[in-house]
PDB file of C-alpha atoms in Angstrom:
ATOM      1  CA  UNK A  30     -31.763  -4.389 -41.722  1.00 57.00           C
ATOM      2  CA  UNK A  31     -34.164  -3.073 -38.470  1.00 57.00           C
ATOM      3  CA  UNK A  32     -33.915   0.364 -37.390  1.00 65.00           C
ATOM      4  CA  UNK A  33     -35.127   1.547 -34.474  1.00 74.00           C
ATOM      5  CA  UNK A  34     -34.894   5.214 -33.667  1.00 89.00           C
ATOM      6  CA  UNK A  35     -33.243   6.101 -30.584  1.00 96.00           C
ATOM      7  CA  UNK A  36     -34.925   7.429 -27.405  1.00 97.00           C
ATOM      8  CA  UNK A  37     -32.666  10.222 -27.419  1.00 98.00           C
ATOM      9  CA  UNK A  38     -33.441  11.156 -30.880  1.00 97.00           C
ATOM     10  CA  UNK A  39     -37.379  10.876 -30.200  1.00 97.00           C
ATOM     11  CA  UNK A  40     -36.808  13.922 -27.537  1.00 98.00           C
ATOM     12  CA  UNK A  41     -35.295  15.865 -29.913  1.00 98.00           C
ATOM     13  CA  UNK A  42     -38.407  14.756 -32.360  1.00 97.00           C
ATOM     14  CA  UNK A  43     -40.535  16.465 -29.457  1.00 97.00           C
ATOM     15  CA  UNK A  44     -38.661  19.798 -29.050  1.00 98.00           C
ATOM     16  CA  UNK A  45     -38.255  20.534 -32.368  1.00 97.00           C
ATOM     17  CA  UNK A  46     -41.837  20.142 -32.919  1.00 97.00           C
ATOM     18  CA  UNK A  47     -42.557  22.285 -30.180  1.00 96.00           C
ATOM     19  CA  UNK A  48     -39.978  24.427 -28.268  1.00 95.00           C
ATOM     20  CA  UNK A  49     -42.088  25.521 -25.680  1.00 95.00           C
ATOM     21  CA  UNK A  50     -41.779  21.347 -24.232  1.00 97.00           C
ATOM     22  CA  UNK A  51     -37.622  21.666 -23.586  1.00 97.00           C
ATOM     23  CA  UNK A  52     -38.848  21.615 -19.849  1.00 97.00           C
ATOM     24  CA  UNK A  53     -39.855  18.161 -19.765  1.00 98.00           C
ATOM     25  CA  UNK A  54     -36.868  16.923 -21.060  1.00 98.00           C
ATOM     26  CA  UNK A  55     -34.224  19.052 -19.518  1.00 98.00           C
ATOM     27  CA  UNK A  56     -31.697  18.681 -16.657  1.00 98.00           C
ATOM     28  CA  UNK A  57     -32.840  21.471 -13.809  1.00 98.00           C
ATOM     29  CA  UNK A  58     -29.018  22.800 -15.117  1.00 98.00           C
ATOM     30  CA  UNK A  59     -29.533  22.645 -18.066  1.00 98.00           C
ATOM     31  CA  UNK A  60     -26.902  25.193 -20.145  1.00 98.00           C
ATOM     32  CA  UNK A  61     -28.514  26.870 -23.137  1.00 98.00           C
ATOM     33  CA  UNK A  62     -25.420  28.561 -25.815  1.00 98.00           C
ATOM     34  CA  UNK A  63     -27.444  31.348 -27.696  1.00 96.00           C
ATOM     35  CA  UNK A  64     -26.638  31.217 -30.987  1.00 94.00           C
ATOM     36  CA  UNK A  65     -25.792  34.817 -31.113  1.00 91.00           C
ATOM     37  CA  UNK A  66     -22.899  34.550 -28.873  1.00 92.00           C
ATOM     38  CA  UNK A  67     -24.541  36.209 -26.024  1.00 93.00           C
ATOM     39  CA  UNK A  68     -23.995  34.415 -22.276  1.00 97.00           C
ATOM     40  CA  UNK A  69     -24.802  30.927 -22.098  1.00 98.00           C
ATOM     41  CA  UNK A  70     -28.814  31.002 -20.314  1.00 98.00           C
ATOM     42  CA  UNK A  71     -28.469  28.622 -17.199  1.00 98.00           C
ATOM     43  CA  UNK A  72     -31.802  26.633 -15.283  1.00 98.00           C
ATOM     44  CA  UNK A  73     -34.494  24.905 -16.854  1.00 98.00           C
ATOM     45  CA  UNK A  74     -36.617  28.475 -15.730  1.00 98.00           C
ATOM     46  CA  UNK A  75     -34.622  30.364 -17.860  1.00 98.00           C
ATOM     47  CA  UNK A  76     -33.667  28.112 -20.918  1.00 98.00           C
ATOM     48  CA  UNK A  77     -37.679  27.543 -21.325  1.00 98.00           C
ATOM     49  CA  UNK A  78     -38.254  31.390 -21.182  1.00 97.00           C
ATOM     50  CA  UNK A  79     -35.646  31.495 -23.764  1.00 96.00           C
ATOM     51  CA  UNK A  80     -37.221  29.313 -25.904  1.00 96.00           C
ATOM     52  CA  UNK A  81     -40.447  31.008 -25.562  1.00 96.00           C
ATOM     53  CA  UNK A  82     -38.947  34.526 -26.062  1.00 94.00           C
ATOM     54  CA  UNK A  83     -38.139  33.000 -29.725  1.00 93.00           C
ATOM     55  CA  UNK A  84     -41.153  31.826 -30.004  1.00 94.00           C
ATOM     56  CA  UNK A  85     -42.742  35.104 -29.169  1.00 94.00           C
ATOM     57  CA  UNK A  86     -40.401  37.282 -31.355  1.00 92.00           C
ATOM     58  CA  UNK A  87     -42.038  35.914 -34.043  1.00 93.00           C
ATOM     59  CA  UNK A  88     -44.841  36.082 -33.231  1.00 93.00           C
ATOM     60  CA  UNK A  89     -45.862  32.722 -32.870  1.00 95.00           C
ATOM     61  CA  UNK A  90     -45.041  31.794 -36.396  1.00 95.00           C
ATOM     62  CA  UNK A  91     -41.432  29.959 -35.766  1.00 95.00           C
ATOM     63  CA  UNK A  92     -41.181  26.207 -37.743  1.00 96.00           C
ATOM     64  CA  UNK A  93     -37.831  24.342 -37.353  1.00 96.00           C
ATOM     65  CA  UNK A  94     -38.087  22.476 -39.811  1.00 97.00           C
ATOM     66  CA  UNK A  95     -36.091  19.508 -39.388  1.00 98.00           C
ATOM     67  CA  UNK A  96     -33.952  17.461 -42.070  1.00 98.00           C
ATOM     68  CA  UNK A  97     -31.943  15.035 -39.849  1.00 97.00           C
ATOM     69  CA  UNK A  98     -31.423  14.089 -36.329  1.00 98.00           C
ATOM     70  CA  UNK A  99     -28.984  11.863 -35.405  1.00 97.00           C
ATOM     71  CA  UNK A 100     -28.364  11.275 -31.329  1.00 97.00           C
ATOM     72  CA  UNK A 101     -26.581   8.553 -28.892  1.00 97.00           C
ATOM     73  CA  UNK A 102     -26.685   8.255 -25.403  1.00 97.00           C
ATOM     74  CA  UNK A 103     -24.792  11.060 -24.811  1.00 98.00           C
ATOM     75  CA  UNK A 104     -25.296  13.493 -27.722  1.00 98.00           C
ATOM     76  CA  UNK A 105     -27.479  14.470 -30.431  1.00 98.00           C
ATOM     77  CA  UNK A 106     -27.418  17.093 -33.445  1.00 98.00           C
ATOM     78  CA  UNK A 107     -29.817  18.529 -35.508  1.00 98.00           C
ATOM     79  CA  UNK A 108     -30.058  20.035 -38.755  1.00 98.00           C
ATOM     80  CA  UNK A 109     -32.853  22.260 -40.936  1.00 98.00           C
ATOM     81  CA  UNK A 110     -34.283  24.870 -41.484  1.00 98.00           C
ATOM     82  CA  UNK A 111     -35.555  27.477 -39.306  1.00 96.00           C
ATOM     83  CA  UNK A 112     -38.808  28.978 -40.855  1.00 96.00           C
ATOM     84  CA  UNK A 113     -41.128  32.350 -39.312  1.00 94.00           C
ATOM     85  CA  UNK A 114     -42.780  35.273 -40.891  1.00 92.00           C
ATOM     86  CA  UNK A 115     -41.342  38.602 -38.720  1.00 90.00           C
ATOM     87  CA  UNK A 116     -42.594  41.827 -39.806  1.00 87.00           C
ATOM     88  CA  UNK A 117     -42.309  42.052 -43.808  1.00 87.00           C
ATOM     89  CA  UNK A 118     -39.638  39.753 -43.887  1.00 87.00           C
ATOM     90  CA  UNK A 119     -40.537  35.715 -44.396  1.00 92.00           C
ATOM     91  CA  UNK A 120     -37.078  34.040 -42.586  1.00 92.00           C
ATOM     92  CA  UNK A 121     -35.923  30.349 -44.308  1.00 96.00           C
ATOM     93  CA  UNK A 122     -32.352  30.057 -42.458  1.00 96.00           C
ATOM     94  CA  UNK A 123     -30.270  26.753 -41.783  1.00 97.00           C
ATOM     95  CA  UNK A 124     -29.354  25.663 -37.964  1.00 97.00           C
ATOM     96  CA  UNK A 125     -27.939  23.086 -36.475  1.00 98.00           C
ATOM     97  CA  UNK A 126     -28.953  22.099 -32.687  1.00 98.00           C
ATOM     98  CA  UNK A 127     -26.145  20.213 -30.826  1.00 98.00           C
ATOM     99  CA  UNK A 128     -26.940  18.790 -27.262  1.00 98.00           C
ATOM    100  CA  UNK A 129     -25.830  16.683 -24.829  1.00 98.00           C
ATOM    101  CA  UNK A 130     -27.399  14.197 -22.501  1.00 98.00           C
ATOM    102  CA  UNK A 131     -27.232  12.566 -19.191  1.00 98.00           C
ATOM    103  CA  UNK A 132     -29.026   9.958 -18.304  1.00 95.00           C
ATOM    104  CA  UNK A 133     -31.431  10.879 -21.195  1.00 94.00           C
ATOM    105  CA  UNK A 134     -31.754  14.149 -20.120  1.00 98.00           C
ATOM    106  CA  UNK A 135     -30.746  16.981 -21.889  1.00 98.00           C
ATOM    107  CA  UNK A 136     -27.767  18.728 -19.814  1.00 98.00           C
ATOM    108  CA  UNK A 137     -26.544  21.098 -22.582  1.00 98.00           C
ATOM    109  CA  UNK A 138     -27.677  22.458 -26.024  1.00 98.00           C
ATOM    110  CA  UNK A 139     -25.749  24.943 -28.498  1.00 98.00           C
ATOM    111  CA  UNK A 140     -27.847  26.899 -30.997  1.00 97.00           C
ATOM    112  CA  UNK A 141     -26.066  27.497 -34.315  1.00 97.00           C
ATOM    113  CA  UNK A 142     -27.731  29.078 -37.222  1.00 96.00           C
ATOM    114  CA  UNK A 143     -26.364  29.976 -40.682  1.00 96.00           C
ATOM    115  CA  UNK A 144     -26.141  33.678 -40.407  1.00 93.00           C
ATOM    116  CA  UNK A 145     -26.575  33.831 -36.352  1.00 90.00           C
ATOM    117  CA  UNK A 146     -26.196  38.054 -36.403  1.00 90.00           C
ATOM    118  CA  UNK A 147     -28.807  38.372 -39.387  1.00 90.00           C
ATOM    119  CA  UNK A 148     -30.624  35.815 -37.498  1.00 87.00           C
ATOM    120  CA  UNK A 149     -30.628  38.237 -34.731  1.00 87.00           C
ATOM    121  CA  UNK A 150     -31.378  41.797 -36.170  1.00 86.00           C
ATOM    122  CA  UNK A 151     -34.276  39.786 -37.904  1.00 81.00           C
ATOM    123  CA  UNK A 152     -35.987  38.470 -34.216  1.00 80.00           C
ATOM    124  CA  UNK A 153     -35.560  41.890 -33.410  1.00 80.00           C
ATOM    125  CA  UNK A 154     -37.510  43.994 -35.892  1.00 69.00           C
ATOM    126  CA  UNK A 155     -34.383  45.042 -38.053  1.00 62.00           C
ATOM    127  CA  UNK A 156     -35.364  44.097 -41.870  1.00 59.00           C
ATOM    128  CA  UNK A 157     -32.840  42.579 -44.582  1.00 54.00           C
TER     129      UNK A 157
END
């Protein structure tokens, strides 16, 4: 049996290896739902300084370290481990990414992570 990975799933190969990228593969309104429950980010402007807020919190040493991917033409999800070194505190915490796509572009995305407040008081200097 042939398998050939689907375009849709090679995008999601790209972001996950590096966030900072969403841009080129998002919708211009694009919706981004924070995994902390806050209010959904909105624009490719603002989902891609979301992403590289993350990035930046810390401190440049964020991994997602991904175990599956498994996407259609219209949606995709994605499950690992997220993996960054903040302060004292060395982070190892399952996600899974769910997005949608139109036109194989990426239209919507929902952050979940394990232990999303932890997850949380960890990007933003609290300790364990």
């Amino acid at each position: 049996m042939t398998t050939t990975t689907h375009p849709n799933s090679a995008i999601l190969e790209d972001v996950y290896a590096d966030l900072a990228c969403i841009g080129r593969y998002a919708a211009d309104s694009i919706v981004l739902h924070p995994a902390d429950g806050s209010a959904p980010v909105k624009g490719k402007t603002a989902v891609e300084r979301h992403e590289l807020d993350l990035i930046r919190a810390t401190g440049n040493t964020l991994v997602m370290d991904v175990e599956h991917i498994i996407a259609n033409d219209y949606f995709g999800s994605v499950h690992g481990v997220l993996r960054a070194h903040v302060g004292d505190d060395d982070i190892a915490m399952p996600f899974c990414g769910l997005w949608r796509f139109a036109s194989a572009v990426i239209v919507e995305h929902w952050e979940n992570a394990y232990r999303p407040v932890e997850l949380t008081r960890l990007l933003s200097g609290g300790s364990r």
